[in-house]
PDB file of C-alpha atoms in Angstrom:
ATOM      1  CA  GLU A  23       1.161  -9.784  15.820  1.00 73.00           C
ATOM      2  CA  ASP A  24       2.260  -6.820  14.420  1.00 75.00           C
ATOM      3  CA  GLN A  25      -0.249  -4.243  14.203  1.00 88.00           C
ATOM      4  CA  VAL A  26      -1.055  -0.445  13.334  1.00 95.00           C
ATOM      5  CA  THR A  27      -4.057   1.203  14.189  1.00 96.00           C
ATOM      6  CA  GLN A  28      -5.059   4.202  12.767  1.00 98.00           C
ATOM      7  CA  SER A  29      -7.416   7.119  14.724  1.00 97.00           C
ATOM      8  CA  PRO A  30     -10.108   8.834  13.906  1.00 97.00           C
ATOM      9  CA  GLU A  31     -11.799   6.373  11.197  1.00 97.00           C
ATOM     10  CA  ALA A  32     -12.756   9.269   8.713  1.00 98.00           C
ATOM     11  CA  LEU A  33     -12.452  12.962  10.008  1.00 98.00           C
ATOM     12  CA  ARG A  34     -13.978  16.185   8.555  1.00 98.00           C
ATOM     13  CA  LEU A  35     -13.069  19.151   8.798  1.00 97.00           C
ATOM     14  CA  GLN A  36     -12.868  22.748   7.188  1.00 97.00           C
ATOM     15  CA  GLU A  37     -10.921  24.592   4.800  1.00 97.00           C
ATOM     16  CA  GLY A  38      -7.781  26.023   6.720  1.00 97.00           C
ATOM     17  CA  GLU A  39      -8.282  24.237   9.786  1.00 97.00           C
ATOM     18  CA  SER A  40      -5.497  22.253  11.330  1.00 97.00           C
ATOM     19  CA  SER A  41      -5.541  18.688  12.622  1.00 98.00           C
ATOM     20  CA  SER A  42      -4.079  15.372  13.390  1.00 98.00           C
ATOM     21  CA  LEU A  43      -3.870  12.311  12.148  1.00 98.00           C
ATOM     22  CA  ASN A  44      -2.535   9.157  14.428  1.00 98.00           C
ATOM     23  CA  CYS A  45      -1.001   5.916  14.040  1.00 98.00           C
ATOM     24  CA  SER A  46      -0.075   3.484  16.172  1.00 96.00           C
ATOM     25  CA  TYR A  47       1.942   0.459  16.260  1.00 93.00           C
ATOM     26  CA  THR A  48       2.978  -2.536  17.999  1.00 90.00           C
ATOM     27  CA  VAL A  49       6.037  -3.458  16.299  1.00 83.00           C
ATOM     28  CA  SER A  50       9.175  -4.261  17.619  1.00 81.00           C
ATOM     29  CA  GLY A  51      12.296  -3.202  17.171  1.00 81.00           C
ATOM     30  CA  LEU A  52      11.119  -0.480  14.241  1.00 83.00           C
ATOM     31  CA  ARG A  53      12.587  -0.265  11.049  1.00 86.00           C
ATOM     32  CA  GLY A  54      11.135   2.187   9.572  1.00 90.00           C
ATOM     33  CA  LEU A  55       6.426   3.414   9.464  1.00 94.00           C
ATOM     34  CA  PHE A  56       5.673   4.582   6.443  1.00 95.00           C
ATOM     35  CA  TRP A  57       2.497   7.544   5.360  1.00 97.00           C
ATOM     36  CA  TYR A  58       0.789   7.331   1.575  1.00 98.00           C
ATOM     37  CA  ARG A  59      -2.082   9.130   0.545  1.00 98.00           C
ATOM     38  CA  GLN A  60      -4.860   7.209  -1.708  1.00 98.00           C
ATOM     39  CA  ASP A  61      -7.257   8.405  -3.263  1.00 97.00           C
ATOM     40  CA  PRO A  62     -10.733   7.018  -4.246  1.00 94.00           C
ATOM     41  CA  GLY A  63      -9.604   4.160  -6.888  1.00 91.00           C
ATOM     42  CA  LYS A  64      -6.297   4.548  -7.264  1.00 94.00           C
ATOM     43  CA  GLY A  65      -3.390   3.020  -6.032  1.00 96.00           C
ATOM     44  CA  PRO A  66      -1.732   4.663  -2.396  1.00 97.00           C
ATOM     45  CA  GLU A  67       1.088   7.005  -3.386  1.00 97.00           C
ATOM     46  CA  PHE A  68       4.077   7.868  -1.318  1.00 95.00           C
ATOM     47  CA  LEU A  69       4.145  10.522   1.253  1.00 96.00           C
ATOM     48  CA  PHE A  70       6.784  10.260   4.032  1.00 93.00           C
ATOM     49  CA  THR A  71       9.680   7.584   6.121  1.00 94.00           C
ATOM     50  CA  LEU A  72      10.474   8.362   8.985  1.00 94.00           C
ATOM     51  CA  TYR A  73      13.720   5.917  10.287  1.00 91.00           C
ATOM     52  CA  SER A  74      13.525   6.818  14.445  1.00 90.00           C
ATOM     53  CA  ALA A  75      11.520   7.918  17.382  1.00 92.00           C
ATOM     54  CA  GLY A  76      11.916  12.412  17.100  1.00 95.00           C
ATOM     55  CA  GLU A  77      11.939  12.454  12.901  1.00 95.00           C
ATOM     56  CA  GLU A  78       9.751  14.527  11.240  1.00 96.00           C
ATOM     57  CA  LYS A  79       9.582  15.199   7.502  1.00 96.00           C
ATOM     58  CA  GLU A  80       7.217  18.070   6.417  1.00 96.00           C
ATOM     59  CA  LYS A  81       5.801  18.476   2.934  1.00 94.00           C
ATOM     60  CA  GLU A  82       3.376  21.123   1.673  1.00 95.00           C
ATOM     61  CA  ARG A  83       0.944  21.208   4.201  1.00 97.00           C
ATOM     62  CA  LEU A  84       1.461  17.726   5.824  1.00 98.00           C
ATOM     63  CA  LYS A  85       4.277  17.138   8.402  1.00 98.00           C
ATOM     64  CA  ALA A  86       4.874  13.502   9.637  1.00 98.00           C
ATOM     65  CA  THR A  87       6.416  12.367  13.849  1.00 97.00           C
ATOM     66  CA  LEU A  88       7.196   9.349  15.043  1.00 96.00           C
ATOM     67  CA  THR A  89       7.369   8.631  18.656  1.00 93.00           C
ATOM     68  CA  LYS A  90       8.716   4.934  19.672  1.00 89.00           C
ATOM     69  CA  LYS A  91       4.916   4.111  19.931  1.00 91.00           C
ATOM     70  CA  GLU A  92       3.084   6.381  17.255  1.00 95.00           C
ATOM     71  CA  SER A  93       2.847   8.548  14.635  1.00 97.00           C
ATOM     72  CA  PHE A  94       1.325  11.714  13.854  1.00 98.00           C
ATOM     73  CA  LEU A  95       0.796  13.253  10.337  1.00 98.00           C
ATOM     74  CA  HIS A  96      -0.224  17.271  11.215  1.00 98.00           C
ATOM     75  CA  ILE A  97      -2.640  18.666   8.694  1.00 98.00           C
ATOM     76  CA  THR A  98      -2.100  22.570   8.839  1.00 97.00           C
ATOM     77  CA  ALA A  99      -4.095  25.175   6.580  1.00 97.00           C
ATOM     78  CA  PRO A 100      -6.117  22.293   4.580  1.00 97.00           C
ATOM     79  CA  LYS A 101      -7.452  22.525   1.996  1.00 97.00           C
ATOM     80  CA  PRO A 102      -9.976  20.374  -0.205  1.00 97.00           C
ATOM     81  CA  GLU A 103      -7.854  19.013  -2.391  1.00 97.00           C
ATOM     82  CA  ASP A 104      -6.474  17.083   0.397  1.00 97.00           C
ATOM     83  CA  SER A 105      -9.259  15.327   0.605  1.00 98.00           C
ATOM     84  CA  ALA A 106      -7.895  11.655   0.728  1.00 98.00           C
ATOM     85  CA  THR A 107      -7.527   8.416   2.615  1.00 98.00           C
ATOM     86  CA  TYR A 108      -4.330   8.395   4.739  1.00 98.00           C
ATOM     87  CA  LEU A 109      -2.523   4.878   5.248  1.00 98.00           C
ATOM     88  CA  CYS A 110       0.535   4.398   7.500  1.00 97.00           C
ATOM     89  CA  ALA A 111       1.938   1.256   7.600  1.00 96.00           C
ATOM     90  CA  VAL A 112       4.736  -0.336   8.925  1.00 93.00           C
ATOM     91  CA  PRO A 113       7.243  -3.621   7.953  1.00 90.00           C
ATOM     92  CA  PRO A 114       6.754  -6.680  10.651  1.00 87.00           C
ATOM     93  CA  GLN A 115       9.716  -7.518  13.226  1.00 82.00           C
ATOM     94  CA  GLY A 116      12.794  -8.800  11.632  1.00 76.00           C
ATOM     95  CA  THR A 117      11.872  -8.008   7.994  1.00 77.00           C
ATOM     96  CA  GLY A 118      12.971  -5.311   5.573  1.00 76.00           C
ATOM     97  CA  PHE A 119      10.728  -3.271   3.390  1.00 80.00           C
ATOM     98  CA  GLN A 120       9.863  -6.252   1.760  1.00 80.00           C
ATOM     99  CA  LYS A 121       6.114  -6.573   2.742  1.00 88.00           C
ATOM    100  CA  LEU A 122       4.159  -3.582   5.154  1.00 92.00           C
ATOM    101  CA  VAL A 123       1.469  -4.088   7.294  1.00 94.00           C
ATOM    102  CA  PHE A 124      -1.079  -1.103   6.647  1.00 96.00           C
ATOM    103  CA  GLY A 125      -3.700   0.434   9.236  1.00 97.00           C
ATOM    104  CA  THR A 126      -6.801   0.720   7.800  1.00 97.00           C
ATOM    105  CA  GLY A 127      -7.114   4.825   6.819  1.00 97.00           C
ATOM    106  CA  THR A 128      -8.311   7.541   7.885  1.00 98.00           C
ATOM    107  CA  ARG A 129     -10.659   8.948   5.675  1.00 98.00           C
ATOM    108  CA  LEU A 130      -9.975  13.136   5.145  1.00 98.00           C
ATOM    109  CA  LEU A 131     -12.726  15.108   4.243  1.00 98.00           C
ATOM    110  CA  VAL A 132     -11.668  18.580   3.747  1.00 98.00           C
ATOM    111  CA  SER A 133     -14.839  20.892   3.059  1.00 97.00           C
ATOM    112  CA  PRO A 134     -14.933  25.188   1.638  1.00 95.00           C
TER     113      PRO A 134
ATOM    114  CA  ASP B  18       3.622   6.886 -19.124  1.00 55.00           C
ATOM    115  CA  THR B  19       6.311   5.254 -16.847  1.00 79.00           C
ATOM    116  CA  GLY B  20       4.323   4.473 -13.660  1.00 94.00           C
ATOM    117  CA  VAL B  21       3.189   1.209 -12.896  1.00 97.00           C
ATOM    118  CA  SER B  22       0.492  -0.607 -15.006  1.00 97.00           C
ATOM    119  CA  GLN B  23      -2.233  -2.769 -13.809  1.00 98.00           C
ATOM    120  CA  ASN B  24      -4.537  -4.745 -16.483  1.00 97.00           C
ATOM    121  CA  PRO B  25      -7.821  -5.032 -16.819  1.00 97.00           C
ATOM    122  CA  ARG B  26      -8.459  -2.290 -14.727  1.00 97.00           C
ATOM    123  CA  HIS B  27     -12.363  -4.192 -13.921  1.00 97.00           C
ATOM    124  CA  LYS B  28     -13.472  -7.806 -13.507  1.00 98.00           C
ATOM    125  CA  ILE B  29     -16.704  -9.113 -13.123  1.00 98.00           C
ATOM    126  CA  THR B  30     -16.482 -12.287 -13.268  1.00 98.00           C
ATOM    127  CA  LYS B  31     -18.922 -15.897 -11.460  1.00 97.00           C
ATOM    128  CA  ARG B  32     -17.878 -17.690  -8.807  1.00 97.00           C
ATOM    129  CA  GLY B  33     -15.908 -20.928 -10.152  1.00 97.00           C
ATOM    130  CA  GLN B  34     -14.191 -19.083 -13.176  1.00 98.00           C
ATOM    131  CA  ASN B  35     -11.274 -18.543 -13.446  1.00 98.00           C
ATOM    132  CA  VAL B  36      -9.085 -14.758 -13.527  1.00 98.00           C
ATOM    133  CA  THR B  37      -6.325 -13.287 -14.805  1.00 98.00           C
ATOM    134  CA  PHE B  38      -4.676  -9.775 -13.781  1.00 98.00           C
ATOM    135  CA  ARG B  39      -1.561  -8.505 -15.674  1.00 98.00           C
ATOM    136  CA  CYS B  40       0.430  -6.150 -13.481  1.00 98.00           C
ATOM    137  CA  ASP B  41       3.599  -4.083 -15.706  1.00 97.00           C
ATOM    138  CA  PRO B  42       6.837  -2.325 -12.872  1.00 96.00           C
ATOM    139  CA  ILE B  43       8.463   0.465 -13.607  1.00 95.00           C
ATOM    140  CA  SER B  44      11.244  -0.561 -16.346  1.00 92.00           C
ATOM    141  CA  GLU B  45      13.939  -0.559 -14.046  1.00 89.00           C
ATOM    142  CA  HIS B  46      12.470  -2.244 -10.943  1.00 92.00           C
ATOM    143  CA  ASN B  47      13.485  -5.155  -9.879  1.00 91.00           C
ATOM    144  CA  ARG B  48      11.346  -5.789  -6.774  1.00 93.00           C
ATOM    145  CA  LEU B  49       7.438  -6.786  -7.699  1.00 96.00           C
ATOM    146  CA  TYR B  50       4.307  -6.544  -4.904  1.00 96.00           C
ATOM    147  CA  TRP B  51       1.421  -7.758  -4.960  1.00 97.00           C
ATOM    148  CA  TYR B  52      -1.448  -6.692  -2.675  1.00 97.00           C
ATOM    149  CA  ARG B  53      -5.215  -6.985  -2.245  1.00 97.00           C
ATOM    150  CA  GLN B  54      -7.286  -4.102  -0.415  1.00 97.00           C
ATOM    151  CA  THR B  55     -10.788  -4.741   0.583  1.00 96.00           C
ATOM    152  CA  LEU B  56     -13.332  -1.925   0.923  1.00 93.00           C
ATOM    153  CA  GLY B  57     -12.279   0.271   4.610  1.00 92.00           C
ATOM    154  CA  GLN B  58      -9.349  -1.411   4.830  1.00 95.00           C
ATOM    155  CA  GLY B  59      -5.885  -0.994   4.391  1.00 96.00           C
ATOM    156  CA  PRO B  60      -3.821  -3.665   1.811  1.00 97.00           C
ATOM    157  CA  GLU B  61      -2.444  -6.253   2.657  1.00 96.00           C
ATOM    158  CA  PHE B  62       0.865  -8.387   1.484  1.00 95.00           C
ATOM    159  CA  LEU B  63      -0.092 -11.030  -0.770  1.00 96.00           C
ATOM    160  CA  THR B  64       3.543 -12.037  -2.406  1.00 96.00           C
ATOM    161  CA  TYR B  65       6.400 -10.405  -2.962  1.00 95.00           C
ATOM    162  CA  PHE B  66       9.212 -11.116  -6.649  1.00 95.00           C
ATOM    163  CA  GLN B  67      13.159 -10.241  -5.860  1.00 93.00           C
ATOM    164  CA  ASN B  68      13.495 -10.294 -10.677  1.00 93.00           C
ATOM    165  CA  GLU B  69      12.140 -14.107 -11.418  1.00 93.00           C
ATOM    166  CA  ALA B  70      12.132 -15.156  -8.203  1.00 94.00           C
ATOM    167  CA  GLN B  71       8.902 -15.720  -5.716  1.00 93.00           C
ATOM    168  CA  LEU B  72      10.434 -14.563  -2.211  1.00 92.00           C
ATOM    169  CA  GLU B  73       8.081 -14.375  -0.371  1.00 91.00           C
ATOM    170  CA  LYS B  74       3.923 -15.468   0.320  1.00 92.00           C
ATOM    171  CA  SER B  75       1.787 -14.607   2.523  1.00 91.00           C
ATOM    172  CA  ARG B  76      -1.185 -16.962   4.241  1.00 89.00           C
ATOM    173  CA  LEU B  77      -3.648 -14.984   2.575  1.00 83.00           C
ATOM    174  CA  LEU B  78      -2.352 -16.478  -0.708  1.00 86.00           C
ATOM    175  CA  SER B  79      -4.725 -19.784  -0.665  1.00 88.00           C
ATOM    176  CA  ASP B  80      -3.508 -22.585  -3.240  1.00 92.00           C
ATOM    177  CA  ARG B  81      -6.227 -20.524  -5.454  1.00 96.00           C
ATOM    178  CA  PHE B  82      -3.817 -17.919  -6.290  1.00 96.00           C
ATOM    179  CA  SER B  83      -0.533 -18.319  -8.422  1.00 96.00           C
ATOM    180  CA  ALA B  84       1.558 -15.081  -9.349  1.00 96.00           C
ATOM    181  CA  GLU B  85       4.219 -15.450 -11.161  1.00 96.00           C
ATOM    182  CA  ARG B  86       7.008 -12.893 -13.132  1.00 96.00           C
ATOM    183  CA  PRO B  87       8.443 -15.657 -15.916  1.00 91.00           C
ATOM    184  CA  LYS B  88      10.995 -12.968 -16.896  1.00 87.00           C
ATOM    185  CA  GLY B  89      11.916 -10.621 -14.461  1.00 86.00           C
ATOM    186  CA  SER B  90       9.382  -7.697 -15.791  1.00 92.00           C
ATOM    187  CA  PHE B  91       5.775  -7.638 -16.088  1.00 97.00           C
ATOM    188  CA  SER B  92       3.744 -10.082 -13.292  1.00 98.00           C
ATOM    189  CA  THR B  93       0.761 -12.490 -13.415  1.00 98.00           C
ATOM    190  CA  LEU B  94      -1.691 -13.019 -10.887  1.00 98.00           C
ATOM    191  CA  GLU B  95      -4.382 -15.630 -11.130  1.00 97.00           C
ATOM    192  CA  ILE B  96      -7.120 -16.832  -8.687  1.00 97.00           C
ATOM    193  CA  GLN B  97      -8.803 -19.755 -10.126  1.00 97.00           C
ATOM    194  CA  ARG B  98     -12.111 -20.872  -8.993  1.00 97.00           C
ATOM    195  CA  THR B  99     -13.079 -17.766  -7.826  1.00 97.00           C
ATOM    196  CA  GLU B 100     -14.839 -17.166  -4.530  1.00 96.00           C
ATOM    197  CA  GLN B 101     -17.133 -14.098  -3.183  1.00 96.00           C
ATOM    198  CA  GLY B 102     -14.957 -13.664  -1.158  1.00 95.00           C
ATOM    199  CA  ASP B 103     -12.208 -12.850  -3.725  1.00 97.00           C
ATOM    200  CA  SER B 104     -13.805  -9.548  -4.250  1.00 97.00           C
ATOM    201  CA  ALA B 105     -11.113  -6.737  -3.801  1.00 97.00           C
ATOM    202  CA  MET B 106      -9.173  -4.229  -5.367  1.00 98.00           C
ATOM    203  CA  TYR B 107      -5.493  -6.131  -6.050  1.00 98.00           C
ATOM    204  CA  LEU B 108      -2.490  -4.039  -6.791  1.00 98.00           C
ATOM    205  CA  CYS B 109       0.456  -4.104  -7.430  1.00 98.00           C
ATOM    206  CA  ALA B 110       3.535  -2.548  -6.976  1.00 97.00           C
ATOM    207  CA  SER B 111       7.361  -2.029  -7.567  1.00 95.00           C
ATOM    208  CA  SER B 112      10.547  -0.978  -6.023  1.00 92.00           C
ATOM    209  CA  LEU B 113      14.223  -0.755  -6.959  1.00 88.00           C
ATOM    210  CA  SER B 114      16.053  -2.874  -4.203  1.00 83.00           C
ATOM    211  CA  GLY B 115      18.902  -1.151  -1.891  1.00 77.00           C
ATOM    212  CA  LEU B 116      17.291   1.980  -1.770  1.00 75.00           C
ATOM    213  CA  ASP B 117      15.699   1.605   1.388  1.00 69.00           C
ATOM    214  CA  ARG B 118      17.597   4.536   3.774  1.00 70.00           C
ATOM    215  CA  PHE B 119      18.873   7.595   3.419  1.00 65.00           C
ATOM    216  CA  PRO B 120      20.419   8.855   1.142  1.00 65.00           C
ATOM    217  CA  LEU B 121      20.576   6.337  -1.591  1.00 68.00           C
ATOM    218  CA  GLY B 122      16.252   6.283  -1.063  1.00 74.00           C
ATOM    219  CA  ASN B 123      12.803   6.194   1.027  1.00 81.00           C
ATOM    220  CA  GLY B 124      12.034   2.671   1.167  1.00 84.00           C
ATOM    221  CA  GLU B 125       8.757   4.221  -1.410  1.00 90.00           C
ATOM    222  CA  LEU B 126       6.526   1.701  -2.805  1.00 93.00           C
ATOM    223  CA  PHE B 127       5.176   2.979  -6.807  1.00 95.00           C
ATOM    224  CA  PHE B 128       1.692   1.260  -7.005  1.00 97.00           C
ATOM    225  CA  GLY B 129      -0.236   1.065 -10.188  1.00 97.00           C
ATOM    226  CA  GLU B 130      -4.334   1.828 -10.306  1.00 97.00           C
ATOM    227  CA  GLY B 131      -5.199  -1.566  -9.186  1.00 97.00           C
ATOM    228  CA  SER B 132      -7.696  -4.331 -11.012  1.00 98.00           C
ATOM    229  CA  ARG B 133     -10.660  -4.729  -9.087  1.00 97.00           C
ATOM    230  CA  LEU B 134     -12.542  -8.012  -9.115  1.00 98.00           C
ATOM    231  CA  THR B 135     -16.182  -8.558  -8.809  1.00 98.00           C
ATOM    232  CA  VAL B 136     -17.287 -12.564  -8.703  1.00 98.00           C
ATOM    233  CA  LEU B 137     -20.737 -12.572  -8.218  1.00 96.00           C
TER     234      LEU B 137
END
C-alpha cells in the first residue's frame, strides 16, 4: 500500500532557528510529490511540486528537496508566521494527480 | 473572492440525520475533488469529478455518501443517516486538467476552507 510518513509530528522552534521536516514515501515510480501548508481551520495551501530526485524548489524561507525515498522541507530563519501544519502528498502508484495520499503532517510552532 | 467556496462552514447534527455540503469551485476549473480530514490526520481522498462525470470514488465513500456535480459547476456531498464517525472536516478542491507539469502547471489543488461536521 502506498504510504507517506512525516516526521517529526510536531516541532517547536525559536524565531531564526533553522530546521528540516521529513517526508518519506513508499510509492514506486513516483510521478510527483507535493508540499502543502495548512493553517488551523483552513484548507491546505499549495507550496511546491517536485517531480524527480535531485530537484529543489524554493519559496521565501522554505526549500524543498527530493530523493528517491524522501523529501525534506528546509525552513531557514523561520518567523512566527511560518507556524502551521506542513503536509506532504503523493499520487498513488499508477495514477495521475487526480487523487493524492497525504501524510499526517508536521505541526510547526515558531516562537518569537 | 474567486477561490473555492464551501457551505456551510460548520454543521452540527444528530446521529441519523442527513446533511448536505455544497462546493463552488474556481469557475474555469473542470476538476473537483472531495477530501475528508479528521483531527490530527492528513486529508483523505473521497472522490473526484471531471466536468459532470464522477470518475473515481474511494472505498471510504460508503453507500451513505453521495456526491454530484450536475452541470459540471458546483458540487454537493450528501451524507445520509449520519454516524458519529462521520465527524470530520470535509474539504473540496478544484483544478484545471492538463496543468500537471511544467511549463503548463504544477498539479496544484486549490482547496476551500472546508465544512466541519459534528455528529452528536
